[in-house]
XYZ file of C-alpha atoms in Angstrom:
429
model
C -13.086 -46.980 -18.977
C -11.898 -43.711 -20.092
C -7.902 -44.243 -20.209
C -7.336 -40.510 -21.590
C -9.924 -39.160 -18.973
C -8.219 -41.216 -16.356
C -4.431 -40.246 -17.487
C -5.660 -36.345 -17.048
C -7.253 -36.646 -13.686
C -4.082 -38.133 -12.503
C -1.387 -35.689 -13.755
C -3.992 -32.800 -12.188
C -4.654 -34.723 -8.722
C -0.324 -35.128 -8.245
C 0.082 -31.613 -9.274
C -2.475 -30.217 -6.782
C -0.557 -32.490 -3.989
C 2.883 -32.049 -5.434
C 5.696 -30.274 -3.397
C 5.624 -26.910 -5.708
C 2.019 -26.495 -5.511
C 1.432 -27.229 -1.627
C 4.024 -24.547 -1.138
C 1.955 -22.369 -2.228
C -1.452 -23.822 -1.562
C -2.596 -23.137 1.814
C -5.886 -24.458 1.486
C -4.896 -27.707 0.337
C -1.643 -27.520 2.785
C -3.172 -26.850 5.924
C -6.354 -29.813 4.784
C -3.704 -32.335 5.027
C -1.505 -30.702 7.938
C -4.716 -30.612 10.306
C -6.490 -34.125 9.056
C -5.856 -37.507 10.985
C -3.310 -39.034 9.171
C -3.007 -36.348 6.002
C -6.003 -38.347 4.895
C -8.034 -35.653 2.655
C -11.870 -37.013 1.641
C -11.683 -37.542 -2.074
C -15.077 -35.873 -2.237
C -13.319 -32.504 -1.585
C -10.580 -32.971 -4.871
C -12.965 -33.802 -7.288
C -15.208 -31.026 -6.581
C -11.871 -28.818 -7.854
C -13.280 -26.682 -10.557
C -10.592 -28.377 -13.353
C -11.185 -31.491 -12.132
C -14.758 -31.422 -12.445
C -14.463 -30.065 -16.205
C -12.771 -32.951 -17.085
C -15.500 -35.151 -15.662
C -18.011 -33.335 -16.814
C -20.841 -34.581 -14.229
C -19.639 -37.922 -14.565
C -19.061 -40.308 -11.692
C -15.472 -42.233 -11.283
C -16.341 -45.781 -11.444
C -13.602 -47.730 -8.946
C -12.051 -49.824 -11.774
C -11.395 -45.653 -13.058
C -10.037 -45.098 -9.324
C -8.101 -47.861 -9.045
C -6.232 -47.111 -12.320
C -5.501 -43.349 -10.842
C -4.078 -44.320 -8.057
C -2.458 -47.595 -9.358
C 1.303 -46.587 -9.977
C 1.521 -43.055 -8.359
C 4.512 -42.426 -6.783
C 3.021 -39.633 -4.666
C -0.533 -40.638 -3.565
C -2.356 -43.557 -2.317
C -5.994 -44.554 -2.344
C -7.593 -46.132 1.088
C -9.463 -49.799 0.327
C -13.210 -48.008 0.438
C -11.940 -45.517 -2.124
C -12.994 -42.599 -0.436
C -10.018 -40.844 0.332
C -5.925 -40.278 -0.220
C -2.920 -39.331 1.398
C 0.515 -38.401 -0.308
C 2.862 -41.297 0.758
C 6.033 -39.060 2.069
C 4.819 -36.048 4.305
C 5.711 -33.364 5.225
C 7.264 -31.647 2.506
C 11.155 -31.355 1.808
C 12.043 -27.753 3.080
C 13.807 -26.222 -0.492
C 17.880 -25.833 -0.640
C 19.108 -21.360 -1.504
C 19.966 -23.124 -4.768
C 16.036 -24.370 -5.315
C 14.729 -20.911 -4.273
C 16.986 -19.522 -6.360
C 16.026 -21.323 -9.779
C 12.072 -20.686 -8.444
C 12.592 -17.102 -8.651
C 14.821 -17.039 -11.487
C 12.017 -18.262 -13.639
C 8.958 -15.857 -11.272
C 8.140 -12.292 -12.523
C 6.296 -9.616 -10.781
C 3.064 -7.967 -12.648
C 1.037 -5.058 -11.653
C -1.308 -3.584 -11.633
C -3.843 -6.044 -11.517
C -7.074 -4.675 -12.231
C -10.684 -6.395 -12.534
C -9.758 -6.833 -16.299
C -7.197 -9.619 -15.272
C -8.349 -10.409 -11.929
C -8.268 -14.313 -11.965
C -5.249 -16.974 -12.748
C -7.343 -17.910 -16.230
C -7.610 -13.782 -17.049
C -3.464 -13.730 -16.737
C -2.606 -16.746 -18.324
C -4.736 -15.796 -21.116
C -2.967 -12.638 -21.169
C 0.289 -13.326 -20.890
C 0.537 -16.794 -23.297
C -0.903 -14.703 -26.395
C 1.292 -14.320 -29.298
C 3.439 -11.307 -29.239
C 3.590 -9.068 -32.364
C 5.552 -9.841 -34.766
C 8.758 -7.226 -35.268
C 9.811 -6.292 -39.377
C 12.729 -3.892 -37.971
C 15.093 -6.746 -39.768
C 15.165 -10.114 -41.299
C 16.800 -11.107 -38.627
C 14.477 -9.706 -35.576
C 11.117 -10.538 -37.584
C 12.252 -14.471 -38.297
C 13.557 -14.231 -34.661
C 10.412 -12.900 -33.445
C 8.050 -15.199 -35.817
C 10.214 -18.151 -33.871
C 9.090 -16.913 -30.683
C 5.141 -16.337 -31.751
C 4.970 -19.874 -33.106
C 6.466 -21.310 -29.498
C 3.985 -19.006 -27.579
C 1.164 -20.348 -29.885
C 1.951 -23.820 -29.406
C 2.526 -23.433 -25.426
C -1.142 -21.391 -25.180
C -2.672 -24.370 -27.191
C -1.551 -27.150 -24.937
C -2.284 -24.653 -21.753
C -6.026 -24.840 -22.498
C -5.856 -28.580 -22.294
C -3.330 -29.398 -19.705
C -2.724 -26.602 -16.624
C -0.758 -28.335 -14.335
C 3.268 -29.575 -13.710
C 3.887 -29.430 -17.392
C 2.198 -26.711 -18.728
C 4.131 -23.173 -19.631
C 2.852 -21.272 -16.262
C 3.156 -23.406 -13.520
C 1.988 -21.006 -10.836
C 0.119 -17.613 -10.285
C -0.555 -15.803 -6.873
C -2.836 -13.123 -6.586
C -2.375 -11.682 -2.953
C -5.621 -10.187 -1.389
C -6.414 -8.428 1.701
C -8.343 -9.998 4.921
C -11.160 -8.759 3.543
C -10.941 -10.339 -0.314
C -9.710 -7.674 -2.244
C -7.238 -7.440 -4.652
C -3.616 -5.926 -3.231
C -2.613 -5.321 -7.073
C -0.148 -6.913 -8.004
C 0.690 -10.701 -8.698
C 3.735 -13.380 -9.462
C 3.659 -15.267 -11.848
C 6.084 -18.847 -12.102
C 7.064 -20.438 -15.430
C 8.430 -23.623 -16.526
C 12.303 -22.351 -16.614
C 13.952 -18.781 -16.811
C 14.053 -18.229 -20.224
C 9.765 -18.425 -20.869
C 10.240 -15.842 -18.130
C 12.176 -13.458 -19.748
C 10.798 -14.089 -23.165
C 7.144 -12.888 -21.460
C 9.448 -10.185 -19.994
C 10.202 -8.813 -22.898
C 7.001 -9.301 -24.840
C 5.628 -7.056 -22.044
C 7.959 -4.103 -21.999
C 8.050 -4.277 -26.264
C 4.336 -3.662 -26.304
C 2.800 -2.527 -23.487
C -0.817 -1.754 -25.167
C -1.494 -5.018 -25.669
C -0.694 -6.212 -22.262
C -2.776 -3.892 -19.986
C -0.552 -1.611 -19.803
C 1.341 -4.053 -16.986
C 4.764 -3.154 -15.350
C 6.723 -6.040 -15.172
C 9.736 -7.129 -12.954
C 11.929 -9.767 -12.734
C 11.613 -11.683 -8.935
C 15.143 -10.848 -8.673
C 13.931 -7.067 -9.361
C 11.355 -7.257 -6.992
C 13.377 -8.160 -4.164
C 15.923 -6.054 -4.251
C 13.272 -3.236 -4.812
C 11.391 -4.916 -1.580
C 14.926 -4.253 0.159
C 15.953 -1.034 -0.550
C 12.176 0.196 -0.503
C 10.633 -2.042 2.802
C 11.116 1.245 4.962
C 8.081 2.249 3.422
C 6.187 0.154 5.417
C 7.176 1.600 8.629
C 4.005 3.036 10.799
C 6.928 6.242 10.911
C 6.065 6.872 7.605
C 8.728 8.135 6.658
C 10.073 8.929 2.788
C 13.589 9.861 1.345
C 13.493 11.487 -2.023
C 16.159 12.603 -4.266
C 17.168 14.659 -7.508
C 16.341 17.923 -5.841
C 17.808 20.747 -7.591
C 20.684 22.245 -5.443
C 20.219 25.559 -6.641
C 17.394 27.996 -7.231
C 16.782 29.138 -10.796
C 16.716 33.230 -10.547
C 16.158 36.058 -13.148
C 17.540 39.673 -12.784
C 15.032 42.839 -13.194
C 16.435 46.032 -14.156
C 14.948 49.033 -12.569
C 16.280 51.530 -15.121
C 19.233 52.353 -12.966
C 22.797 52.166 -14.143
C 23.991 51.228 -10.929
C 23.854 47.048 -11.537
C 23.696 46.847 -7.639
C 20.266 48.541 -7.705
C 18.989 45.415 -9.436
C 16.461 42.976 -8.211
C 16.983 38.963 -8.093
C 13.722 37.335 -8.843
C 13.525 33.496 -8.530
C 11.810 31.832 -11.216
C 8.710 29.671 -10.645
C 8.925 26.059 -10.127
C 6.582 26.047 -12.955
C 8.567 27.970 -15.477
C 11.105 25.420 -17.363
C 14.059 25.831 -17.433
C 17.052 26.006 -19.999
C 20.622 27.097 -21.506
C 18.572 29.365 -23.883
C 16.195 30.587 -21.470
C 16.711 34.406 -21.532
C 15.156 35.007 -18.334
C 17.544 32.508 -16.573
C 20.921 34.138 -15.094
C 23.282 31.781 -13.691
C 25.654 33.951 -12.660
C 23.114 34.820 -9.799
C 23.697 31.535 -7.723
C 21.069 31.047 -4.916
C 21.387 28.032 -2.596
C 17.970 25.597 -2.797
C 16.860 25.970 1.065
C 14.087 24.701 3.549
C 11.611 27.547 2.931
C 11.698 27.348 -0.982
C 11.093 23.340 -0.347
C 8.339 23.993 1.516
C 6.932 26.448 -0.358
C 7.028 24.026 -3.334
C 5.540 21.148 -1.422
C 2.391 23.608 -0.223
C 1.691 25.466 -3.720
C 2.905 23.367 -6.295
C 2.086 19.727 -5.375
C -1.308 18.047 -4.127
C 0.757 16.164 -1.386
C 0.642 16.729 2.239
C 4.382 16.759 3.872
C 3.659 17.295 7.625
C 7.536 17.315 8.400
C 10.582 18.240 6.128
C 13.961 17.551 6.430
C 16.426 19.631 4.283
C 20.579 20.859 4.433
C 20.519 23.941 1.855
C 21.810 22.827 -1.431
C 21.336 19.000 -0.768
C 19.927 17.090 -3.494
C 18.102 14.826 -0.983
C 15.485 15.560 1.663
C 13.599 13.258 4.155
C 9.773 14.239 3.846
C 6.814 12.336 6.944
C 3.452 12.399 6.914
C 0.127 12.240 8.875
C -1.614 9.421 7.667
C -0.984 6.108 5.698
C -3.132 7.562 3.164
C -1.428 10.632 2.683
C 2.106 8.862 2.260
C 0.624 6.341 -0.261
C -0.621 8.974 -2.198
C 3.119 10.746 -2.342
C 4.480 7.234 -3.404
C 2.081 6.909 -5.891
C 2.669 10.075 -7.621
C 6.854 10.289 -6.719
C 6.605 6.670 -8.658
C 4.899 8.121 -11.821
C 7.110 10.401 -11.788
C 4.186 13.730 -11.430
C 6.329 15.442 -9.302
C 8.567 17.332 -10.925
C 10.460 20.780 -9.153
C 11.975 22.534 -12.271
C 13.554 20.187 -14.873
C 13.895 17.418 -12.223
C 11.761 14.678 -11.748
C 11.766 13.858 -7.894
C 11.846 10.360 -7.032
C 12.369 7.924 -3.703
C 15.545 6.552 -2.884
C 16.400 4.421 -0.148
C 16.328 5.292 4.031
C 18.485 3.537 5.811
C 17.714 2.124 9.172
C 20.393 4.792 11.057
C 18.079 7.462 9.384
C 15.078 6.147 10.361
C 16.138 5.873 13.911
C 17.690 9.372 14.014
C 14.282 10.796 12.770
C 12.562 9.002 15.206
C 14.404 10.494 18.126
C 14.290 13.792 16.551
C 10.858 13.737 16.370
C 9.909 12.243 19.267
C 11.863 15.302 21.421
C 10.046 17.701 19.142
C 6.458 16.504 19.708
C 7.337 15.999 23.634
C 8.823 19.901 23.381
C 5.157 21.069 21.641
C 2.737 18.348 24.003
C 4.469 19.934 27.154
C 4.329 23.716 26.076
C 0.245 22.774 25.102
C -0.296 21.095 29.050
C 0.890 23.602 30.217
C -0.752 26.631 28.415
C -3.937 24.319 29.027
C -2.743 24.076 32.866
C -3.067 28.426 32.971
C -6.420 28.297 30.824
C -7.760 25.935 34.095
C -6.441 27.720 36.697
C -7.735 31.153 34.616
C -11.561 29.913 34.418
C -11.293 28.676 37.912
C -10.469 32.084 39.034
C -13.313 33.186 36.639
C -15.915 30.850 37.859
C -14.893 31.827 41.643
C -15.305 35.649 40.643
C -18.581 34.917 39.450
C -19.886 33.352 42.700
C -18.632 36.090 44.438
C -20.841 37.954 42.096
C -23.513 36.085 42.436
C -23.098 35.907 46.691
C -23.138 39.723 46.232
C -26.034 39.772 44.564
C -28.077 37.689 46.155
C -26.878 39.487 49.469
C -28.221 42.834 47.909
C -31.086 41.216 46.877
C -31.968 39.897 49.955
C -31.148 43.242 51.668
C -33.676 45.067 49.759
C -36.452 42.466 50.227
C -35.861 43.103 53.609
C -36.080 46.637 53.534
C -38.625 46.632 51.464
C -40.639 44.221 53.862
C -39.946 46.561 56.950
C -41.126 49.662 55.243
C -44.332 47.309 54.374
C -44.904 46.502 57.684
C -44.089 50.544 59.024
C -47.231 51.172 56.739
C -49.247 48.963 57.649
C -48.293 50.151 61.104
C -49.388 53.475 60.579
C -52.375 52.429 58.825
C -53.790 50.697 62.015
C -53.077 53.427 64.347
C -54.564 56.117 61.966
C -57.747 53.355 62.290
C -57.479 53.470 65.686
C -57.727 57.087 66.124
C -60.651 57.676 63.291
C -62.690 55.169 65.897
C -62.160 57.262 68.847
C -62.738 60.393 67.301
């Protein structure tokens, strides 16, 4: 008997059934849930990928069984050895202070692309050794520290992934239909292996994918102020609108400065203290119209609806389709929209807003569907009128028609009447 080989598949079999992992385990959650008992058929657990790597197309023999199973605390063996149970079920519901240490120690990665689309493809990423930093003596021995701890921790990850290991969780969210939503969390051992990866990340983004990374605490309250987004209304709020409207003065070779004309200066143009062509004594109001205008010829969104006060630095923008708002969030978030010097970006709708649009809305698309049924209403009653003028056309017609066929007929037959009596008198002459 194997005792290492044993002492593995035990620690792996209690972390699959433990109370962190079945939180987040549905398969494995919902086996035992629906199964007589919360008896699962061994069969199933050792055809787990890890667990078969460890023994590597060997058979358990049952002395091997009964030593896994021997002094758990968490799972018991039945006498033919062909299946457990956990011994307390169901699982304690966690305390606010338990779901607070979780996500203490959680961050939020996107985006997650085929490069790192697997829980081995992350952990790989994220547990390699950070580059050392030779800004100071200080930083670089601090830094060296840290690489040495990371090394360590990614060493003893490729042998041991479960309850003691560095990550003890990743979820990779997917659509109904298997793809990847991209993004993923990511739970560590304690808070500060969170925020050491944290950092590691934002340092040197190249050799990380490229990854944003957030805090869970981050996430959430970005899930909070930004969960609006979801509405069907869609709906977005953006700010850092310039209040005023950059403008230029042309001379037309008049003394008479009231004979001047006030130009605005393109969106595109940028603009500065030292700009010559900039006059900010001339002080025009940003309005609706130059929004728009902005929206139609300067941007590759879509804005079906615009909400604006002239000289607000805020506007309320909805859209046609899912698609189109995703693609505004996706370029207000990269910050590609930008409307002189400012960069526009989304800010938070509150619920009193969204209801207020709503209603707004709703009146003004009743307003237009009611003007359209009944301009649709006058284009029925005008072809029914048509389509009656033109039977009467064709009635009069056909009546005409008729007529002359019948005339026509009669002088046929007046021929043919004279025809026989001319005949008739030939034969008596």
């Amino acid at each position: 008997m194997n005792d290492n080989r044993v002492n593995d598949i035990k620690k792996l079999i209690e972390f699959y059934f433990s109370d962190s992992n079945l939180r987040k385990d549905k398969f494995l959650f919902n086996l035992i849930q629906t199964n007589n008992g919360g008896w699962i058929d061994l069969s199933t657990i050792l055809e787990f990928q890890k667990i078969k790597s460890i023994i590597n197309n060997n058979t358990l023999t049952n002395e091997e069984l009964d030593q896994t199973f021997k002094d758990s605390k968490l799972l018991i063996l039945n006498q033919d050895r062909n299946k457990i149970k956990r011994i307390e079920w169901p699982i304690k519901e966690l305390t606010q202070l338990e779901i607070k240490e979780i996500d203490e120690k959680t961050i939020y990665i996107e985006p997650i692309t085929t490069n790192i689309s697997t829980p081995d493809l992350i952990r790989k990423l994220l547990l390699q050794s950070p580059t050392s930093s030779s800004s100071s003596s200080s930083s670089s021995s601090s830094s060296s520290s840290s690489s040495t701890s990371l090394t360590s921790l990614e060493q003893k990850e490729t042998n041991d992934n479960y309850n003691d290991s560095l990550i003890q969780h990743i979820s990779i969210p997917k659509y109904s239909d298997k793809t990847l939503k991209g993004f993923a969390f990511v739970e560590f051992i304690n808070k500060d292996i969170a925020n050491q990866i944290i950092n590691n990340i934002d340092s040197n983004p190249s050799k990380y994918e490229n990854l944003i990374v957030l805090s869970k605490f981050e996430w959430l309250e970005k899930k909070r102020l930004f969960s609006y987004l979801n509405n069907p209304s869609r709906f977005l709020k953006i700010s850092n609108i310039p209040t005023i409207i950059p403008t230029t003065t042309i001379n037309n070779n008049n003394n008479n400065n009231s004979d001047d004309e006030l130009k605005v200066i393109n969106p595109n143009e940028s603009i500065s203290s030292n700009n010559n062509n900039y006059d900010s004594n001339k002080i025009l109001k940003m309005n609706k119209p130059c929004l728009w205008k902005f929206f139609d010829e300067q941007t590759n969104i879509t804005v079906s609806f615009l909400d604006y006060i002239s000289g607000s630095n805020k506007a309320i923008l909805k859209f046609s389709s899912q698609l189109d708002i995703q693609n505004a969030i996706d370029q207000f978030q990269l910050g590609e929209i930008k409307f002189y010097n400012n960069i526009l970006t989304i800010t938070h709708l509150s619920d009193s807003e969204i209801n207020s649009l709503k209603q707004r809305t709703q009146s003004h698309e009743k307003s237009k569907f009611g003007k359209k049924h009944y301009n649709n209403n006058n284009n029925n009653n005008n072809n029914n009128n048509n389509n009656n003028n033109n039977n009467n056309n064709n009635n009069n017609n056909n009546n005409n028609n008729n007529n002359n066929n019948n005339n026509n007929n009669n002088n046929n037959n007046n021929n043919n009447n004279n025809d026989n009596n001319n005949n008739n008198k030939r034969k008596r002459d």
